[in-house]
Tab-separated table of N, CA and C in Angstrom:
chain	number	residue	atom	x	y	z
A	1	UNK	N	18.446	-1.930	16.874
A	1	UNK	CA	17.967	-1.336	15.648
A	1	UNK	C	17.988	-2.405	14.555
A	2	UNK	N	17.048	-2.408	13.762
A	2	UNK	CA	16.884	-3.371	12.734
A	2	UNK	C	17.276	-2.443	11.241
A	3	UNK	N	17.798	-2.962	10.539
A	3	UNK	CA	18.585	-2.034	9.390
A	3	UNK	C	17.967	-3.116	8.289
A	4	UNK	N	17.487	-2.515	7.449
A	4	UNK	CA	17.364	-3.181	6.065
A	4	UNK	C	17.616	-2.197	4.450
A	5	UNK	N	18.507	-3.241	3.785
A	5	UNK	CA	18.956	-2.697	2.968
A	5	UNK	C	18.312	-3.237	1.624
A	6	UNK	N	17.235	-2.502	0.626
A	6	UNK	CA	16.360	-3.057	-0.439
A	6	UNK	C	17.152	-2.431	-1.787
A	7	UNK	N	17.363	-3.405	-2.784
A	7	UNK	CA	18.341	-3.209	-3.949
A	7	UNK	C	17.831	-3.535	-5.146
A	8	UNK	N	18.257	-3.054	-6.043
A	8	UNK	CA	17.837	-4.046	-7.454
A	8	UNK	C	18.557	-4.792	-8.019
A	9	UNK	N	18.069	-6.014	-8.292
A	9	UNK	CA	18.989	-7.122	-8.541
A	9	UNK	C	19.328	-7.040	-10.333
A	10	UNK	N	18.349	-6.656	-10.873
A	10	UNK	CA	18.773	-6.630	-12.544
A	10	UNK	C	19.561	-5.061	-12.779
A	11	UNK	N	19.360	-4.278	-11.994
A	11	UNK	CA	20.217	-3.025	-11.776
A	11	UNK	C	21.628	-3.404	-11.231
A	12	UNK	N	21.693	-4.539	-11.315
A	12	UNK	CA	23.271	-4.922	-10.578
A	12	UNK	C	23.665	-4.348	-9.177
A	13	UNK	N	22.985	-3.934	-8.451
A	13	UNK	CA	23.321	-3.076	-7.315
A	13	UNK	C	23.861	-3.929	-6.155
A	14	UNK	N	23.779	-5.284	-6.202
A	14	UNK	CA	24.304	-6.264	-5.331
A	14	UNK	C	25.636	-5.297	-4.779
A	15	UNK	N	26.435	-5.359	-5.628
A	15	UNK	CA	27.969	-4.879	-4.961
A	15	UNK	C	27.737	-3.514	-4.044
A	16	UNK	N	26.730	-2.809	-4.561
A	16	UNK	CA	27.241	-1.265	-3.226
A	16	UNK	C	25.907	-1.715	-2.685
A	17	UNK	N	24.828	-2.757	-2.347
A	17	UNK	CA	24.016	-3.010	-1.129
A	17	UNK	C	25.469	-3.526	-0.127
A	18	UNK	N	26.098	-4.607	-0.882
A	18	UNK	CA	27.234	-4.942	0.184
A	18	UNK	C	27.738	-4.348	0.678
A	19	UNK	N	28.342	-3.158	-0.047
A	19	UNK	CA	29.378	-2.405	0.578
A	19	UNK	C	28.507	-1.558	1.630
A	20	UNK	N	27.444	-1.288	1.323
A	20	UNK	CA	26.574	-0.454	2.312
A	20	UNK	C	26.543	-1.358	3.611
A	21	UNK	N	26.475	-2.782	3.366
A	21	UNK	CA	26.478	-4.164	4.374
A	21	UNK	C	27.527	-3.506	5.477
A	22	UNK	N	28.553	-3.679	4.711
A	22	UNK	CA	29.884	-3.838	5.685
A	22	UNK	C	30.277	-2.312	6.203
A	23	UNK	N	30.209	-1.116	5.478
A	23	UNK	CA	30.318	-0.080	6.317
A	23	UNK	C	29.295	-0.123	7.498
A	24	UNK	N	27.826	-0.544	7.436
A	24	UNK	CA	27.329	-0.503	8.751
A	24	UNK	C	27.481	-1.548	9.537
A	25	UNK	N	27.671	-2.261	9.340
A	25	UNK	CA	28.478	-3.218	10.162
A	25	UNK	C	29.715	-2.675	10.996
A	26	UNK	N	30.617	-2.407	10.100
A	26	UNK	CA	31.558	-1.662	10.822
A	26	UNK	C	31.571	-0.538	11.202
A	27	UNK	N	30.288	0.252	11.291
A	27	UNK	CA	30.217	1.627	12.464
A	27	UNK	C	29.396	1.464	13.382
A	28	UNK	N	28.455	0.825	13.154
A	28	UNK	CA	27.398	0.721	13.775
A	28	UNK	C	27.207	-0.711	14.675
A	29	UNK	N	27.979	-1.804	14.605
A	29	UNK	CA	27.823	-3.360	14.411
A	29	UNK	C	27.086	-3.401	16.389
A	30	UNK	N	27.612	-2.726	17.060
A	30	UNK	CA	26.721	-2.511	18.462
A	30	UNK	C	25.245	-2.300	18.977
A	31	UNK	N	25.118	-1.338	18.321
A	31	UNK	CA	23.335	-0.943	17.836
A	31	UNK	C	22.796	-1.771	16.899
A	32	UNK	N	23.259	-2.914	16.340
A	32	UNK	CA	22.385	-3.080	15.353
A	32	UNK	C	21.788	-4.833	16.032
A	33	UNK	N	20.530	-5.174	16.032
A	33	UNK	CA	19.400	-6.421	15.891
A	33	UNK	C	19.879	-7.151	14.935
A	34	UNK	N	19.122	-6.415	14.015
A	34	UNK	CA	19.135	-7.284	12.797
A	34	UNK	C	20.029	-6.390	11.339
A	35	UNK	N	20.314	-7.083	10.612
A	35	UNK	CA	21.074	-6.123	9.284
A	35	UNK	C	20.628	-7.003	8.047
A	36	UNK	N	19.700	-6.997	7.101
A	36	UNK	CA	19.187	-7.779	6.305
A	36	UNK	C	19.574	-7.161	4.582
A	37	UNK	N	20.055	-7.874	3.782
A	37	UNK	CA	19.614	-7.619	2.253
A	37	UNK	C	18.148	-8.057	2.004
A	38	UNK	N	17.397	-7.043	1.117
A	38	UNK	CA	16.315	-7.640	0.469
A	38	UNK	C	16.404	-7.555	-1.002
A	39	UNK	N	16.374	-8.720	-1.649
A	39	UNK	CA	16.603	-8.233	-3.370
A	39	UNK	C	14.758	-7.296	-3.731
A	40	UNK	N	15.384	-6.972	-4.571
A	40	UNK	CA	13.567	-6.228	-5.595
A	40	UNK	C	14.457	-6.000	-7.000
A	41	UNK	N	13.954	-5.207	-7.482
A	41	UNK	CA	13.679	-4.464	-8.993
A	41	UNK	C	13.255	-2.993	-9.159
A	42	UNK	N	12.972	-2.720	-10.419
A	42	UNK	CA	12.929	-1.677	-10.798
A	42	UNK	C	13.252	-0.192	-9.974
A	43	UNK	N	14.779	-0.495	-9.950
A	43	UNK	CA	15.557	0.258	-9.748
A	43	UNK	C	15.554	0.934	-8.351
A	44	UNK	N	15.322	0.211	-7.451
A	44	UNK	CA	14.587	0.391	-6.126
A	44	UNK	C	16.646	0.182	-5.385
A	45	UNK	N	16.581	1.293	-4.374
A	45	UNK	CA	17.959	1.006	-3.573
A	45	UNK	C	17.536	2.109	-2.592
A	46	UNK	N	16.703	1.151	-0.963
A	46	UNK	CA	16.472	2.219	0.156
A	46	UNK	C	17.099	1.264	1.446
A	47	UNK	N	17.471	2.456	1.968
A	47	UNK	CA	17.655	1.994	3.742
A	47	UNK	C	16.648	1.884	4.429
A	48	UNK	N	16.583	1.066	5.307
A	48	UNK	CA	15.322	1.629	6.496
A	48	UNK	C	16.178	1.424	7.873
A	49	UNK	N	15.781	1.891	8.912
A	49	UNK	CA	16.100	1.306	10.136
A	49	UNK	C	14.469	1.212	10.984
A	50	UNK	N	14.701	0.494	11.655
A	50	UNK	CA	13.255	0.146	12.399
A	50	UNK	C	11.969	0.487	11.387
A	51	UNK	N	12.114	-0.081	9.973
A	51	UNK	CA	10.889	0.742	9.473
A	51	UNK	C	10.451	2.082	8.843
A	52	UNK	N	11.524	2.522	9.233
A	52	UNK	CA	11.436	4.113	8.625
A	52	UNK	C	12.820	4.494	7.814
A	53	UNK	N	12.003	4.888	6.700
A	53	UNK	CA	13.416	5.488	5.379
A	53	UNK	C	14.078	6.297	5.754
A	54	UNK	N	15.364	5.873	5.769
A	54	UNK	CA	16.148	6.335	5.919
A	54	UNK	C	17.190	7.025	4.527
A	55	UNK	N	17.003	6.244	3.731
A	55	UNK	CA	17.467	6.477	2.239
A	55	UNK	C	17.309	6.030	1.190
A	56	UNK	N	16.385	6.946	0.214
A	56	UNK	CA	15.978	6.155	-1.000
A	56	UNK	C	16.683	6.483	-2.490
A	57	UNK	N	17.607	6.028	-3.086
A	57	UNK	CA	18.431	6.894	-4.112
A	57	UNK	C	17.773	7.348	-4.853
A	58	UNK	N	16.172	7.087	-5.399
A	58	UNK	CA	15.411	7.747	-6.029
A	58	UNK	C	15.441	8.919	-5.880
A	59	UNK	N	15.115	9.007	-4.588
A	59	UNK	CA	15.005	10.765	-3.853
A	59	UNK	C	15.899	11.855	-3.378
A	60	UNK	N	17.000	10.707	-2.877
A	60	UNK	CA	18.088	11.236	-1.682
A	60	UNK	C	19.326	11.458	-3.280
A	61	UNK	N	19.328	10.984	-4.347
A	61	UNK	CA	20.287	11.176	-5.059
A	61	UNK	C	21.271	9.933	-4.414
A	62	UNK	N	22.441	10.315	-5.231
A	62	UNK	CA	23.918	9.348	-4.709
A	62	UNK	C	24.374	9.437	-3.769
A	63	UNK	N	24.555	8.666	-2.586
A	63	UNK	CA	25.088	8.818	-1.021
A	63	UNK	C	25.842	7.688	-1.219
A	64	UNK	N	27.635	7.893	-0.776
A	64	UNK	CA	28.592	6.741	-0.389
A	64	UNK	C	28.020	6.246	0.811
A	65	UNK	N	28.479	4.850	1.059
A	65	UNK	CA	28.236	3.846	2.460
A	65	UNK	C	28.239	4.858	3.521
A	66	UNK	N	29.742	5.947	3.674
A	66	UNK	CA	29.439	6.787	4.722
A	66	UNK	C	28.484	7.795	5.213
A	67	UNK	N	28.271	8.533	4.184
A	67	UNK	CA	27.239	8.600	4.057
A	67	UNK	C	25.713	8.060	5.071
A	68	UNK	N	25.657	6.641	4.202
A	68	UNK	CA	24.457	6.200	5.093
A	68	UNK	C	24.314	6.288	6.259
A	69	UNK	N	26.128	5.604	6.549
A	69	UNK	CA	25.885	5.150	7.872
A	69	UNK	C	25.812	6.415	8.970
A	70	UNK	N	25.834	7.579	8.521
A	70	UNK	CA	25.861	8.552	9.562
A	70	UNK	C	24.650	9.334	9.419
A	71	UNK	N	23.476	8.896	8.256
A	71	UNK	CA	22.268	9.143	8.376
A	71	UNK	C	21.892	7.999	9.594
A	72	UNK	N	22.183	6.548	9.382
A	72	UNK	CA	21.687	5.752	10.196
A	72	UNK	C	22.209	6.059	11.594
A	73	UNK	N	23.257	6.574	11.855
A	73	UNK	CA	23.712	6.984	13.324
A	73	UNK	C	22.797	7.931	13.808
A	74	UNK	N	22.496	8.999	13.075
A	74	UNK	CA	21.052	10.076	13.703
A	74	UNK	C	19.997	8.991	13.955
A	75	UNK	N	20.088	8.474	13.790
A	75	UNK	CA	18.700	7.357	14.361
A	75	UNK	C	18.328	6.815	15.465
A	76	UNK	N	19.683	6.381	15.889
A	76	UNK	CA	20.486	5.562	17.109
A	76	UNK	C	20.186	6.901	18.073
């Protein structure tokens, strides 16, 4: 599974893309290809796995790392 994590960099969001980093890392670190940061802007913070959204805070509201990672486990 390829996981990518897209953030906003003038939104400061660096620190919980990381933390989103390392919780899937550490649940998932078996299933996963690839695990990528992508910086962007305007207020942009989505998951994908293989391509498909998995979580966009625009839409999905506030989700902790755990959270994600057990949206990203329904995937697997």
């Amino acid at each position: 599974m390829e996981v990518e994590i897209g953030y906003c960099v003038p939104c400061g969001f660096r620190q919980h893309a990381r933390g989103v980093q390392e919780a899937v890392l550490n649940g998932l670190e078996q299933e996963l290809d690839e695990l990528s940061l992508v910086m962007g802007d305007h207020g942009v913070f989505q998951v994908t796995a293989d391509g498909e959204l998995v979580y966009d805070k625009e839409t999905d509201g506030s989700l902790n790392a755990d959270d994600i990672v057990r949206e990203l486990r329904e995937q697997v």
